[in-house]
Coordinates of C-alpha atoms and ligand atoms in Angstrom, one line a residue:
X1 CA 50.7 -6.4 72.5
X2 CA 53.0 -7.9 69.7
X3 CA 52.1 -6.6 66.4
X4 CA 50.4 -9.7 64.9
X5 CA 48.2 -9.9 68.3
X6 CA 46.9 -6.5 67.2
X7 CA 46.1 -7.2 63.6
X8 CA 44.1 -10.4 64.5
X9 CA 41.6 -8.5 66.9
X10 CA 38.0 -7.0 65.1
X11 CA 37.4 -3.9 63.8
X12 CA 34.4 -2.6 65.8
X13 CA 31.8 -1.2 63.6
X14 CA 29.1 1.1 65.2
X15 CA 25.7 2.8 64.4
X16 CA 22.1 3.7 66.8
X17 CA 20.4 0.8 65.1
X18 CA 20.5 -1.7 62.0
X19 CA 21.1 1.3 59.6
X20 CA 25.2 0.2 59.9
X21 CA 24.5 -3.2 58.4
X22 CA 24.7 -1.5 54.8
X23 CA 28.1 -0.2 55.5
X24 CA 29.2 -4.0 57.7
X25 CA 28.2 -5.6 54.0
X26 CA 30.7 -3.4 52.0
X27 CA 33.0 -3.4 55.0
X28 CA 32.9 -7.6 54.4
X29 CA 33.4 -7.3 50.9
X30 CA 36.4 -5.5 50.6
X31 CA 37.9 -6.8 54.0
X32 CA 36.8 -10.7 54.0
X33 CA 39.1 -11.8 56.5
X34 CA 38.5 -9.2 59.2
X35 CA 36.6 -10.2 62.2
X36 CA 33.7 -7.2 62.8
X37 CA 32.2 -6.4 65.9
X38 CA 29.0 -4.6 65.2
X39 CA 27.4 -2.6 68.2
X40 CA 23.6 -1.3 67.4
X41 CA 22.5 1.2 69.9
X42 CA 18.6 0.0 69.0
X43 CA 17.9 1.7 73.0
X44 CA 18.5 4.5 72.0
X45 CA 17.7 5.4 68.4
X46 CA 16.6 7.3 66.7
X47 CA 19.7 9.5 66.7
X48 CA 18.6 12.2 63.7
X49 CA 16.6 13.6 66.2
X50 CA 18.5 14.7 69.0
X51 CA 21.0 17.0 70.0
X52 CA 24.5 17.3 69.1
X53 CA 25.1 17.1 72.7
X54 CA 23.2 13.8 73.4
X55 CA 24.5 12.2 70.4
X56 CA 28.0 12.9 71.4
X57 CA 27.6 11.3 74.6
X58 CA 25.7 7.7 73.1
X59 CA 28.7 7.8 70.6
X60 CA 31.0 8.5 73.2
X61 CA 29.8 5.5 75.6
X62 CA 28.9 2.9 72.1
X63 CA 33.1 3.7 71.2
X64 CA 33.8 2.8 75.2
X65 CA 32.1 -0.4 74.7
X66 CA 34.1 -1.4 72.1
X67 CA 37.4 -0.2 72.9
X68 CA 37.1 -2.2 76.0
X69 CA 36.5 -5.5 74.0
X70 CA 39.6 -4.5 71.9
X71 CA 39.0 -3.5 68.3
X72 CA 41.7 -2.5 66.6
X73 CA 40.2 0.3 64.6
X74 CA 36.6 2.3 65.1
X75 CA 33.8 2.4 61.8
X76 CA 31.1 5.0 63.2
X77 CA 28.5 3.3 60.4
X78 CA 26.4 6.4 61.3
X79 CA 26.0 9.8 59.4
X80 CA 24.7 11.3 62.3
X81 CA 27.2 10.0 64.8
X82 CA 30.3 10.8 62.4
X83 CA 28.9 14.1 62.2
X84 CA 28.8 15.2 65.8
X85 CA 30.6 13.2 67.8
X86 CA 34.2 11.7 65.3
X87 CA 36.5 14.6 67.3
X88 CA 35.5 13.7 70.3
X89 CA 36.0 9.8 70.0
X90 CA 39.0 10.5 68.3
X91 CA 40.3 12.5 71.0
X92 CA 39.2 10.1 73.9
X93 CA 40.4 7.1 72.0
X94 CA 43.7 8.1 70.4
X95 CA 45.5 6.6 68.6
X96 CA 43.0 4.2 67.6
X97 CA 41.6 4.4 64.0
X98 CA 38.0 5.8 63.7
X99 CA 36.7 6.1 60.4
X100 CA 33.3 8.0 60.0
X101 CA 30.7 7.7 57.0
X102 CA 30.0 11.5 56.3
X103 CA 33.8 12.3 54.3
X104 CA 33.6 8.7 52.1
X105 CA 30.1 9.8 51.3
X106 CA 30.9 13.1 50.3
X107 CA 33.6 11.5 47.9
X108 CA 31.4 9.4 47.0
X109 CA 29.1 12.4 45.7
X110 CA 31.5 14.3 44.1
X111 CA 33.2 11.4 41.9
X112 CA 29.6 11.0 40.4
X113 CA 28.3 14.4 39.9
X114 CA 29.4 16.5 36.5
X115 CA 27.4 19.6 37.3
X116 CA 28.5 20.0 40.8
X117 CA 25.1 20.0 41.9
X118 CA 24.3 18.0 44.4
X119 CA 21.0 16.4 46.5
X120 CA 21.8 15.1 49.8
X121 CA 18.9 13.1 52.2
X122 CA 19.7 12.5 55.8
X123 CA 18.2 12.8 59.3
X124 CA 17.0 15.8 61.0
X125 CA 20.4 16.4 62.9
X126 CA 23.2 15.7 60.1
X127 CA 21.3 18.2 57.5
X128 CA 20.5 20.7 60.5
X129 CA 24.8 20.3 61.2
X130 CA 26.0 20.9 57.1
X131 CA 28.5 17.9 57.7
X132 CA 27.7 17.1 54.5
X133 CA 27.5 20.5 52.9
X134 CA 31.0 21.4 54.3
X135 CA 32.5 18.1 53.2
X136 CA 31.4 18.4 49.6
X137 CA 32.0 21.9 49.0
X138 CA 35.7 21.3 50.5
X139 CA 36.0 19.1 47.8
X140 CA 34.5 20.5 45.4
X141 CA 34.0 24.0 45.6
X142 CA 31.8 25.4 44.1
X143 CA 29.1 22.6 44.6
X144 CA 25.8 23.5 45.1
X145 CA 24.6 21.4 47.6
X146 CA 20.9 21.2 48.7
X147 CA 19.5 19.1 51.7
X148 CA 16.9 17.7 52.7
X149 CA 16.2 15.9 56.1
X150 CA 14.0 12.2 55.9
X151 CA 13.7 10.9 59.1
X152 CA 10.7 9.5 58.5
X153 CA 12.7 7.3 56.4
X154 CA 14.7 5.5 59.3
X155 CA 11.4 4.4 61.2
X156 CA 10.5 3.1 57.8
X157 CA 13.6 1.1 57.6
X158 CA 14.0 -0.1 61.0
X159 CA 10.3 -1.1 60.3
X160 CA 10.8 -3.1 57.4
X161 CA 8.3 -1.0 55.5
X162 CA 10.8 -0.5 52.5
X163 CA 8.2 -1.0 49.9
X164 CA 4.4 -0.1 49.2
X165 CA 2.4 3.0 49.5
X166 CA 3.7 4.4 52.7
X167 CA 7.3 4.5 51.7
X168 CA 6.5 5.6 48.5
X169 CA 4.4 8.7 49.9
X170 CA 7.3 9.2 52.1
X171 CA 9.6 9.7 49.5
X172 CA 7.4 11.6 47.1
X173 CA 6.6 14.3 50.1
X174 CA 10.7 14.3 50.8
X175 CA 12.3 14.1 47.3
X176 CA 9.6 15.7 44.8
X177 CA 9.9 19.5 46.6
X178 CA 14.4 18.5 46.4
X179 CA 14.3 18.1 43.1
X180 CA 11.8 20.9 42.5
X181 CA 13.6 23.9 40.2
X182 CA 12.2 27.4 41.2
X183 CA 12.1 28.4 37.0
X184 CA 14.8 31.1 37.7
X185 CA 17.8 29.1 36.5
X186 CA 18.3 26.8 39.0
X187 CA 20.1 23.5 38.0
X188 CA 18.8 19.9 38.6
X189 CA 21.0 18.0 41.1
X190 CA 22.7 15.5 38.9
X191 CA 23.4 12.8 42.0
X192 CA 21.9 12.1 45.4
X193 CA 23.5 11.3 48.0
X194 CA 22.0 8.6 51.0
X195 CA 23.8 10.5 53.8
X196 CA 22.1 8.3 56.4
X197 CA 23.0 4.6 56.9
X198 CA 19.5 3.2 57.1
X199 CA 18.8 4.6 53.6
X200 CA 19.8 1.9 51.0
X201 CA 17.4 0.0 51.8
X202 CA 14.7 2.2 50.3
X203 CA 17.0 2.6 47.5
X204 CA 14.0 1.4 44.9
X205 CA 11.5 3.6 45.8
X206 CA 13.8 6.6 46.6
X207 CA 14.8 5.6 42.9
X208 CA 11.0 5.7 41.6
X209 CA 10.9 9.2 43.0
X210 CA 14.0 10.5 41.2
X211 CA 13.6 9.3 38.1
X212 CA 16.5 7.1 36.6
X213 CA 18.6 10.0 35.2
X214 CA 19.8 10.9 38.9
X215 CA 22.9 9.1 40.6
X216 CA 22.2 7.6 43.9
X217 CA 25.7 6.6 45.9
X218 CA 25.9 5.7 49.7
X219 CA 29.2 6.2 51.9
X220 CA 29.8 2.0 51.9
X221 CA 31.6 1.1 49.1
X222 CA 34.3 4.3 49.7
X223 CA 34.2 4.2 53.5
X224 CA 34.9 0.0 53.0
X225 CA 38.4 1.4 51.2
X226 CA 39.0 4.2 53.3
X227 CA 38.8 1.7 56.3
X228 CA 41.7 -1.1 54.2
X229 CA 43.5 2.4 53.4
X230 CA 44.5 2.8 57.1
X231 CA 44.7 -0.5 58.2
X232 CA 47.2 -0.6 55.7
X233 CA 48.6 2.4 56.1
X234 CA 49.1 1.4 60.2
X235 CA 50.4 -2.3 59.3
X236 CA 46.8 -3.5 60.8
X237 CA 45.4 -5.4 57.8
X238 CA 44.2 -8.9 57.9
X239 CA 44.6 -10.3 54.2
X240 CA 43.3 -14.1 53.6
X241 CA 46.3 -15.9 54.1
X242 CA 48.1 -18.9 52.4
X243 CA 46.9 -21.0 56.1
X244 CA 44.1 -20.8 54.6
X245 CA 42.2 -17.5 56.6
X246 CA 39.0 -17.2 54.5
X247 CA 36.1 -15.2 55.9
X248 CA 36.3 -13.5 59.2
X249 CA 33.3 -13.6 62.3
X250 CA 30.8 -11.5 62.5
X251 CA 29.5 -10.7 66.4
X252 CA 26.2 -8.7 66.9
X253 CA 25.6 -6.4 70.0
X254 CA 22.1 -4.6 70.5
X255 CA 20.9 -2.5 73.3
X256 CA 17.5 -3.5 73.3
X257 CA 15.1 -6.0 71.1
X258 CA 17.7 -8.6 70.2
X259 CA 14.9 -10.6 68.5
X260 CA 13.9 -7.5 66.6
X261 CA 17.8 -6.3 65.7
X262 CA 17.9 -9.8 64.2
X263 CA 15.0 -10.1 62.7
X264 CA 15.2 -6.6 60.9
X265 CA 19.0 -6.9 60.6
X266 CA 18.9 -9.7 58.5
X267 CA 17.7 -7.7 55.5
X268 CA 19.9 -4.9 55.5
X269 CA 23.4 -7.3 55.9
X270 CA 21.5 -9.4 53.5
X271 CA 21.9 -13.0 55.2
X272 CA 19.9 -14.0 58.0
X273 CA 20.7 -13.1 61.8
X274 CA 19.6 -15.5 64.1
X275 CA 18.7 -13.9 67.9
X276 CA 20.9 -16.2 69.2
X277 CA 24.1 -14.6 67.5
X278 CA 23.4 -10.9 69.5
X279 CA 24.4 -10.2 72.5
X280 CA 22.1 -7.8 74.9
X281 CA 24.2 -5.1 76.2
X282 CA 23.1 -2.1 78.8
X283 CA 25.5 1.0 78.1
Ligands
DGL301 N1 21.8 5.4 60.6 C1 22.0 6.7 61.2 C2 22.7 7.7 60.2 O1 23.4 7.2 59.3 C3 21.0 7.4 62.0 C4 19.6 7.0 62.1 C5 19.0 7.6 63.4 O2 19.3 7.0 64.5 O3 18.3 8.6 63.3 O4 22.6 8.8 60.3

C-alpha cells in the first residue's frame, strides 16, 4: 500500500462501551480531518470489573476487528483496557500505532498538580492494577498518589443518570472518604484525575463533591496530541487540505443495543447518533 493509501484510511478508536466518546470528541478536535472508526464493546462491559486476563482477551479480539477493517493506527479510549491489555495488542499488532489513555492521563495529572499530590478515580480493575500509580510516580517521583475505585460511576453513565440525587450520593460515598485527611499531616490532593473514560460526564457533580479548589483533568485533550504526535512522527497524518478536506467520517460499531449505544452515545460525543449510523457487530 502506497503511502498516501495508508494515511487516508481511519484511525480506529476503541473502548467496552460509550465511555470512549469523551476521548473520539478531543480526538475530532485536534485531528478534524481524520476519518475514526469507533468500536464499543457494549456486550461485554463493564470491563472495571473483570480480570486482567478476560480484559486482555476482549481487547485483544475489539483490536482484531479493527485491524481487519484497516485503521491505520489503534486509540484504546479505555483506562481499563490500556492498562491490562496495550503490550499485548502491541505485540500482536506491530507495527501498528496504539495509543492508550492511562500515560496521557497521567501527564495530564502531573502538569496540573503543584504539590505532587494526587487523587485518581477509576474502575475496580485499573486502581486494583496501579497503572496509574506507576505512571505518575515515573513522572513525577515522589507523587503521592491515592486511588479510589468508582465503578458505580460507569453504570451511572452508560445510564444517563449524570445528574440528581443518585449520582450525587454516588460521588459523595466515593470522593468525600478520598479527600478525607487522617489529621496527622497528610496533604490534600491538589488535582483529580478521571482515570476512566466514562467519567467526564459526571464531571459537575464529581465537581460539587470536591469543592472548586481541586483540578479535575481527563486523558482526552493529551491523549488527542499524543495520537497527531505519532501520526506525525510515522508520516500518517491527515491535515485539511488546500482540495478542500474539511471534517472526516465518523463510523459507529456496537456489540449489542445499537439503539441504546446511540441513544446514550449521543451525549457523551455531544451531537446526536442516530441507530442507523452503528453497525451491530458479534466478536
Ligand atoms: N471506560 C472504561 C475505562 O476507561 C471502562 C468502563 C468499564 O467497562 O468498566 O476504564
Amino acid at each position: 500500500m502506497s503511502a498516501h493509501d495508508q494515511r487516508a484510511q481511519p484511525i480506529g478508536v476503541f473502548d467496552s462501551g460509550v465511555g470512549g466518546l469523551t476521548v473520539l470528541r478531543a480526538l475530532q478536535l485536534e485531528l478534524p480531518a481524520e476519518d475514526f472508526l469507533y468500536l464499543g464493546d457494549t456486550a461485554r462491559l463493564p470491563y472495571g470489573t473483570k480480570s486482567p486476563q478476560t480484559v486482555v482477551r476482549y481487547a485483544l479480539a475489539a483490536a482484531d476487528v479493527l485491524v481487519r477493517r484497516g485503521v491505520k493506527a489503534l486509540v484504546v479510549a479505555c483506562n481499563t483496557a490500556s492498562a491490562a491489555a496495550l503490550p499485548a495488542m502491541r505485540e500482536r499488532h506491530a507495527p501498528l500505532p496504539i495509543i492508550g489513555v492511562v500515560e496521557p492521563g497521567a501527564q495530564a495529572a502531573v502538569a496540573a498538580s503543584r504539590s505532587g499530590h494526587i487523587a485518581v478515580i477509576g474502575t475496580e480493575a485499573t486502581v486494583r492494577g496501579g497503572a496509574y500509580q506507576a505512571a505518575i510516580t515515573r513522572l513525577r517521583p515522589g507523587a503521592v498518589v491515592r486511588a479510589m475505585a468508582c465503578q458505580v460511576f460507569v453504570a451511572l453513565a452508560e445510564e444517563g443518570w449524570i445528574d440528581g440525587a443518585v449520582a450525587r450520593d454516588a460521588a459523595q460515598r466515593y470522593l468525600v472518604p478520598l479527600f478525607a485527611l487522617n489529621g496527622k499531616g497528610d496533604i490534600a490532593s491538589d488535582t483529580l484525575v478521571l482515570g476512566c473514560t466514562h467519567f467526564p460526564l459526571l464531571l459537575p457533580i464529581i465537581r460539587q463533591s470536591v469543592g472548586t479548589a481541586v483540578n479535575i483533568v481527563d486523558s482526552a485533550a493529551t491523549t488527542a496530541r499524543a495520537v497527531r504526535e505519532r501520526l506525525e512522527a510515522q508520516a500518517l497524518l491527515r491535515e485539511p487540505g488546500p482540495s478542500g478536506r474539511g471534517i472526516g467520517s465518523l463510523r459507529f460499531l456496537a456489540t449489542d443495543g445499537v439503539a441504546r449505544f446511540a441513544a446514550i452515545g449521543g451525549g457523551f460525543l455531544g451531537v446526536a447518533i442516530a441507530p442507523g449510523e452503528v453497525e451491530l457487530l458479534d466478536i
